[in-house]
CSV table of C-alpha atoms in Angstrom, one decimal:
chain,number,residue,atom,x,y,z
C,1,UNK,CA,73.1,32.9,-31.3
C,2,UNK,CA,71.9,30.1,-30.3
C,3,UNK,CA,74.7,27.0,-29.3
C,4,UNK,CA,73.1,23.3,-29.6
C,5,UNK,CA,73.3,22.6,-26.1
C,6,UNK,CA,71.2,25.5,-25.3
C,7,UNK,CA,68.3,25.1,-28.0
C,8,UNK,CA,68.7,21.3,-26.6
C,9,UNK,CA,67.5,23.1,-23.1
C,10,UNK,CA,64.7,24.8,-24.5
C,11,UNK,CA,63.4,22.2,-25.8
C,12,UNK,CA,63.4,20.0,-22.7
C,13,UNK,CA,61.7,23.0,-21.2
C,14,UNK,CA,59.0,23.4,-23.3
C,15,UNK,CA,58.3,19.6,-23.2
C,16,UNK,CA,54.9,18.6,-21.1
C,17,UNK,CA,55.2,16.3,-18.2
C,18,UNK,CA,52.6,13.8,-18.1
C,19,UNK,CA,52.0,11.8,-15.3
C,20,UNK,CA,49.7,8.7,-15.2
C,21,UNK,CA,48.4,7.4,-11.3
C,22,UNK,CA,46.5,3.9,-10.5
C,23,UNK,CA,45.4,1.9,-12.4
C,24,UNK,CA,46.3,4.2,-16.1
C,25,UNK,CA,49.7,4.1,-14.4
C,26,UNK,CA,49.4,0.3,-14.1
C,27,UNK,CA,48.7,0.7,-18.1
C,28,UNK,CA,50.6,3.2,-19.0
C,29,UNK,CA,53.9,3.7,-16.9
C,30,UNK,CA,54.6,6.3,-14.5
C,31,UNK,CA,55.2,9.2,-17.0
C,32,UNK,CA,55.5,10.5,-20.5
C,33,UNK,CA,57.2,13.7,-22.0
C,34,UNK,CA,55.4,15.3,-25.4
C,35,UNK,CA,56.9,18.7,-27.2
C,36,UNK,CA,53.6,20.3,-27.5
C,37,UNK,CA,53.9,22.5,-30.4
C,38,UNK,CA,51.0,25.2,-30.4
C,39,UNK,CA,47.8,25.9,-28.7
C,40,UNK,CA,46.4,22.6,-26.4
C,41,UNK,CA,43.7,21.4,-24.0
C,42,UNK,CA,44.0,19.0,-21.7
C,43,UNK,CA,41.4,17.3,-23.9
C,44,UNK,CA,43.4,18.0,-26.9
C,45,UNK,CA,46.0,16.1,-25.0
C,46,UNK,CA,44.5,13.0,-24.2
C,47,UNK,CA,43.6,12.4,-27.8
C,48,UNK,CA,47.4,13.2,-28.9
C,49,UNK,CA,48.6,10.7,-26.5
C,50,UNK,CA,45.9,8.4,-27.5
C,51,UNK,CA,46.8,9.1,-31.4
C,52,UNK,CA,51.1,8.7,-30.3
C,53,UNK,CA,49.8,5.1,-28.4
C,54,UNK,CA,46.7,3.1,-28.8
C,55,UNK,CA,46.8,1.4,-25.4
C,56,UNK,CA,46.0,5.1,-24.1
C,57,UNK,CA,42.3,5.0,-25.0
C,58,UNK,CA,42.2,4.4,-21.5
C,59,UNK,CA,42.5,8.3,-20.8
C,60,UNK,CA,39.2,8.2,-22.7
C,61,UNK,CA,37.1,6.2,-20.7
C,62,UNK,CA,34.2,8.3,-18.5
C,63,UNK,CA,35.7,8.9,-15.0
C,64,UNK,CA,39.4,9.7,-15.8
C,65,UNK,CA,40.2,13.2,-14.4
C,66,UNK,CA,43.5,15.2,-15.1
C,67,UNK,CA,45.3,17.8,-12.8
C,68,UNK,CA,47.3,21.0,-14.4
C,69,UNK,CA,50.2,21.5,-12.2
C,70,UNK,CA,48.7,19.6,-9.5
C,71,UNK,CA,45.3,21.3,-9.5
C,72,UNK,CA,41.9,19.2,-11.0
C,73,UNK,CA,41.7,20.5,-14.1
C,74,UNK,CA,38.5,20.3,-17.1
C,75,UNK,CA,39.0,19.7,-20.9
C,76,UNK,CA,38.7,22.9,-21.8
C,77,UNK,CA,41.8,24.1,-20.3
C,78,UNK,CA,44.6,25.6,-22.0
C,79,UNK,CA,48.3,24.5,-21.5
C,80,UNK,CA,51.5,26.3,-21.2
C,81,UNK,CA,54.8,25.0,-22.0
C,82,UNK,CA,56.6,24.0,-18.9
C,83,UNK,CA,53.5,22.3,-17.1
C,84,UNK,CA,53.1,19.3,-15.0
C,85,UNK,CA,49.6,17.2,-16.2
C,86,UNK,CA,48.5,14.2,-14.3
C,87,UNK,CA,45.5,11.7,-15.4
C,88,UNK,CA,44.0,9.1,-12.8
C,89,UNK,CA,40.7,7.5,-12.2
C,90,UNK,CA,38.5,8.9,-9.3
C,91,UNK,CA,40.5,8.7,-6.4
C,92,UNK,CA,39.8,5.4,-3.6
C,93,UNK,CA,40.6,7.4,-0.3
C,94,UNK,CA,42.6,6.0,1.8
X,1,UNK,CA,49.1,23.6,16.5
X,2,UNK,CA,46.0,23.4,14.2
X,3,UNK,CA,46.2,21.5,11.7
X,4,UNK,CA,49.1,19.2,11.8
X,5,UNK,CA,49.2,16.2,8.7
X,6,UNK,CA,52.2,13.7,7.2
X,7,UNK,CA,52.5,11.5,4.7
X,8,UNK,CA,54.5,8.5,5.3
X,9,UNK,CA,56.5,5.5,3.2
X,10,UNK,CA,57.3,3.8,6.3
X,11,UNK,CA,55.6,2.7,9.5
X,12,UNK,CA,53.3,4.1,11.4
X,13,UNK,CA,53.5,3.7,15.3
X,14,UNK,CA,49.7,4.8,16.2
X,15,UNK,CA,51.1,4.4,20.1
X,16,UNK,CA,53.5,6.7,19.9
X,17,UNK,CA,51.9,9.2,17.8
X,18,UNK,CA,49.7,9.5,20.6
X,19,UNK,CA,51.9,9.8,23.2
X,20,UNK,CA,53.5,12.9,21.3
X,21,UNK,CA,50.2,14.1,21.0
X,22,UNK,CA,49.0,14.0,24.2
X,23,UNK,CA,52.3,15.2,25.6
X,24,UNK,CA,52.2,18.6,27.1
X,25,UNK,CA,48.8,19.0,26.6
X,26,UNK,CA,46.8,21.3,29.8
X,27,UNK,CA,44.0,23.1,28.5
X,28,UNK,CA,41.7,20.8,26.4
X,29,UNK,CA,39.8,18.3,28.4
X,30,UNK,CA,39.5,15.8,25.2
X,31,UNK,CA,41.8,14.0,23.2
X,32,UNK,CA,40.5,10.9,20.7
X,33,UNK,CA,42.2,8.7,18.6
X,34,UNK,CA,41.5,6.5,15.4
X,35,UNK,CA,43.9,4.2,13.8
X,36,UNK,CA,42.9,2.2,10.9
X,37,UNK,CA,45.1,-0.8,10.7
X,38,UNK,CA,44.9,-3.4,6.9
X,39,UNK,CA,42.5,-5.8,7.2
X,40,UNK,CA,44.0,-9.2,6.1
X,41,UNK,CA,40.5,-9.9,3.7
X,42,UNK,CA,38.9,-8.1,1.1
X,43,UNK,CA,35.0,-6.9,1.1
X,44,UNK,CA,34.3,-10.5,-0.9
X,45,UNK,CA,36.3,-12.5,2.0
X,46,UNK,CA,39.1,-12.8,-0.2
X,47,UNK,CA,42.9,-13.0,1.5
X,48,UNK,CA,45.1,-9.6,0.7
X,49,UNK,CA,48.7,-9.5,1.3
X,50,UNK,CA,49.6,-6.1,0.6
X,51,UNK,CA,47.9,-3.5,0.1
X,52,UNK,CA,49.4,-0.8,-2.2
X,53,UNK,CA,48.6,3.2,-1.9
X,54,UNK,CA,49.8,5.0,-5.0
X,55,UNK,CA,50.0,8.7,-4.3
X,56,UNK,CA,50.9,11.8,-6.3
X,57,UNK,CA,53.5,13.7,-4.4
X,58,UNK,CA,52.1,17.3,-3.4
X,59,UNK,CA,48.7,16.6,-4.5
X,60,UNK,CA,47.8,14.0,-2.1
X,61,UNK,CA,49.7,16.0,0.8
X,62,UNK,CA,47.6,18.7,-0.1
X,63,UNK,CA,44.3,16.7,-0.1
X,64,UNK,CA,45.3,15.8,3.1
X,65,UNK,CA,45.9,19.2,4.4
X,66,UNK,CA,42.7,20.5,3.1
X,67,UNK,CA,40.5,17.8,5.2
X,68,UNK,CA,42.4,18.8,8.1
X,69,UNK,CA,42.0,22.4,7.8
X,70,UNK,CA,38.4,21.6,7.1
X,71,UNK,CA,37.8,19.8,10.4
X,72,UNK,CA,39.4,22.7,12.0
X,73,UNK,CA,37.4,25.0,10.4
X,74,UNK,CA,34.4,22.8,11.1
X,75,UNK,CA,34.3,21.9,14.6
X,76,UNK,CA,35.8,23.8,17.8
X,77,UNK,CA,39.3,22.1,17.9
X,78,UNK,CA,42.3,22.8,19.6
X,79,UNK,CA,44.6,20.6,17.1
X,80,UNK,CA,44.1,17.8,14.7
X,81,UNK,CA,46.6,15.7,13.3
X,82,UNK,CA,46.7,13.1,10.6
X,83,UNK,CA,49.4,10.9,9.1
X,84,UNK,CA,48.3,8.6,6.4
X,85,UNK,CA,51.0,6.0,5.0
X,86,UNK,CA,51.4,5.6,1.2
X,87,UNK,CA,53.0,2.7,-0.8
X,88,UNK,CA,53.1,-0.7,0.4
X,89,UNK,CA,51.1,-2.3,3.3
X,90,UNK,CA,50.5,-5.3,5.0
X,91,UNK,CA,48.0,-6.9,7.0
X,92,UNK,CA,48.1,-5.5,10.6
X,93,UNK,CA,49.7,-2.4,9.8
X,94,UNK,CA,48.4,1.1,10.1
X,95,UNK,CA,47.4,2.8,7.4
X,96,UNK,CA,46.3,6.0,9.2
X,97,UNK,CA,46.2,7.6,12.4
X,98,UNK,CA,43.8,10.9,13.2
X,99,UNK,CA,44.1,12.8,16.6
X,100,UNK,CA,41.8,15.6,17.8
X,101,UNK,CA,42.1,17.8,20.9
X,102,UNK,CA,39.1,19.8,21.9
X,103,UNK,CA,38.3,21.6,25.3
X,104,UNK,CA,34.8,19.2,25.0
X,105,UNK,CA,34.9,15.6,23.9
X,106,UNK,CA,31.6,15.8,21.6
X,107,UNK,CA,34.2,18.3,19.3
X,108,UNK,CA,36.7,15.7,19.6
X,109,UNK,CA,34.9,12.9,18.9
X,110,UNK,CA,32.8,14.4,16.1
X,111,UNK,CA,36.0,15.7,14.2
X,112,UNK,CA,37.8,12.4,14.4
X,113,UNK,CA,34.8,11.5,12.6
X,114,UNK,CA,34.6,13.4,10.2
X,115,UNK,CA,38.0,13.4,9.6
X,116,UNK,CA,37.8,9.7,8.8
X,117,UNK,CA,34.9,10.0,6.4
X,118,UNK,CA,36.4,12.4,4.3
X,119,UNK,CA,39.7,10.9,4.0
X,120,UNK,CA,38.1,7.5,2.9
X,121,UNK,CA,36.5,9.3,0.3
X,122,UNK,CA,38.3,12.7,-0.7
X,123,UNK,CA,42.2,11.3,-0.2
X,124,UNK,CA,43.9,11.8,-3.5
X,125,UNK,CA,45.2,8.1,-3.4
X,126,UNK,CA,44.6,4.5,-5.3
X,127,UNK,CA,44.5,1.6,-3.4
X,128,UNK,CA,45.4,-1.9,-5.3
X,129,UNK,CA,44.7,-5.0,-2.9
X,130,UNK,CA,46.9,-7.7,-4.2
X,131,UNK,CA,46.1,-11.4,-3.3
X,132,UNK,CA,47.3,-14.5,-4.6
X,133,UNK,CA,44.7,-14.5,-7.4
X,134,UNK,CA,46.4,-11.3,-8.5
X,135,UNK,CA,45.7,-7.6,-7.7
X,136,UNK,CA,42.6,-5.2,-8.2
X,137,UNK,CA,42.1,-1.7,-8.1
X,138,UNK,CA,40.1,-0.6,-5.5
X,139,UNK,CA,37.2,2.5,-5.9
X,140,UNK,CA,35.2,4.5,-3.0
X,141,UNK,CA,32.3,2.0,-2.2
X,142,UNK,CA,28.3,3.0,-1.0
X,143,UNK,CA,29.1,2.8,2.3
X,144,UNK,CA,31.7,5.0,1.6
X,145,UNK,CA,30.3,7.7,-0.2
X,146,UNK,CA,27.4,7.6,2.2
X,147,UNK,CA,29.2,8.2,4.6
X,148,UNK,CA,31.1,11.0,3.3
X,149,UNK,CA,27.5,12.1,2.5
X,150,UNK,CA,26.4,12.8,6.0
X,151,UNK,CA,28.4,15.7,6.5
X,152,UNK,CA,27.4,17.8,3.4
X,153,UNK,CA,26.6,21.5,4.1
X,154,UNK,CA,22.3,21.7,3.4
């Protein structure tokens, strides 16, 4: 039922946005895109990207926070397909 | 009016900010005004030449908005409004300007305060000072997060 193209747009749909601000952005670029096949934290997450890149055991380090869609999120939270996740350091104010 | 914020990529005229703000205005009997221009030295006396504000777009607006609102809720303001800049500075520029109108100037003042202290400390943004030694990422300071510290609830 399915046509290439379109299984080709649900997979870019069900790939997680990952953003990186400061100084893991100076580290690790501005964003990253991972297919996340089954059930995932944000913590789970970190040490899939971590696992995918060793220069991400940044996201490790005590202080680094993460927002789901925008909103400060913990560890323990659960993702969805489809949602935007950011990790930065605490922020400096302006 | 309430609360009124902006972020912006280009400059900030503090001057006429003001004058918009002040335009029209009849019933309040106070208006103050803060506007926090880049300082061409760092806290160790080192020379900056830009100063970089990365931002995450909606986030940071809405970290914005919610000190804002909060000053509004806080204090008994007419209108506040805040623009902050983001991305690259230099020396001499503003970096922020804050507004408050209030029919007594004690409200004004106090919410231009506060407005301040929170946004040095609760701004979703990362501030890289870059000199000719290189550039450094920049977190809130003591001074900062006393500050901040004076107006929690008891």
């Amino acid at each position: 039922v399915h046509s290439p193209a379109s299984r080709g747009i649900d997979r870019a749909v069900s790939e997680t946005l990952i953003l990186f601000f400061g100084r893991i952005g100076d580290r690790l670029g501005r964003e990253r895109r991972l297919a996340l096949d089954g059930p995932c934290t944000v913590g789970d997450l970190r040490r899939r990207l971590v696992e995918a890149d060793p220069a991400a055991d940044i996201l490790l380090e005590p202080g680094v926070r993460a927002s789901v869609d925008r909103e400060i999120a913990g560890d323990d939270m659960a993702l969805s397909p489809g949602q935007e996740v950011a990790f930065f350091p605490v922020f400096s104010g302006g | 009016m309430g609360a009124v914020t902006r972020l912006e990529a280009s400059t900030l005229y503090p001057e006429v900010e003001l004058a918009r703000f002040l335009q029209g205005r009849s019933v309040d009997g106070a208006v103050t005004s803060f506007a926090g221009l880049m300082r061409a030295t760092s806290k160790s006396g080192e020379p900056i030449e830009a100063l970089e504000l990365d931002w995450y777009p909606g986030m940071t607006e809405a970290s914005i908005q919610t000190i804002a609102d909060d000053a509004c809720a806080r204090f008994e303001v007419s209108d506040v409004l805040v623009i902050h800049r983001c991305g690259r500075i230099l020396p001499g520029e503003a970096i922020v300007f804050v507004a408050t109108a209030a029919p007594h100037r004690r409200q004004a003042f106090q919410a231009a305060d506060y407005l301040m202290d929170r946004l040095k400390t609760d701004a979703a943004f990362w501030k890289r000072e870059e000199g000719a030694k290189g550039s450094a990422w920049i977190e809130p300071g003591e001074a900062d997060r006393a500050d901040r510290a004076r107006w929690s609830e008891e």
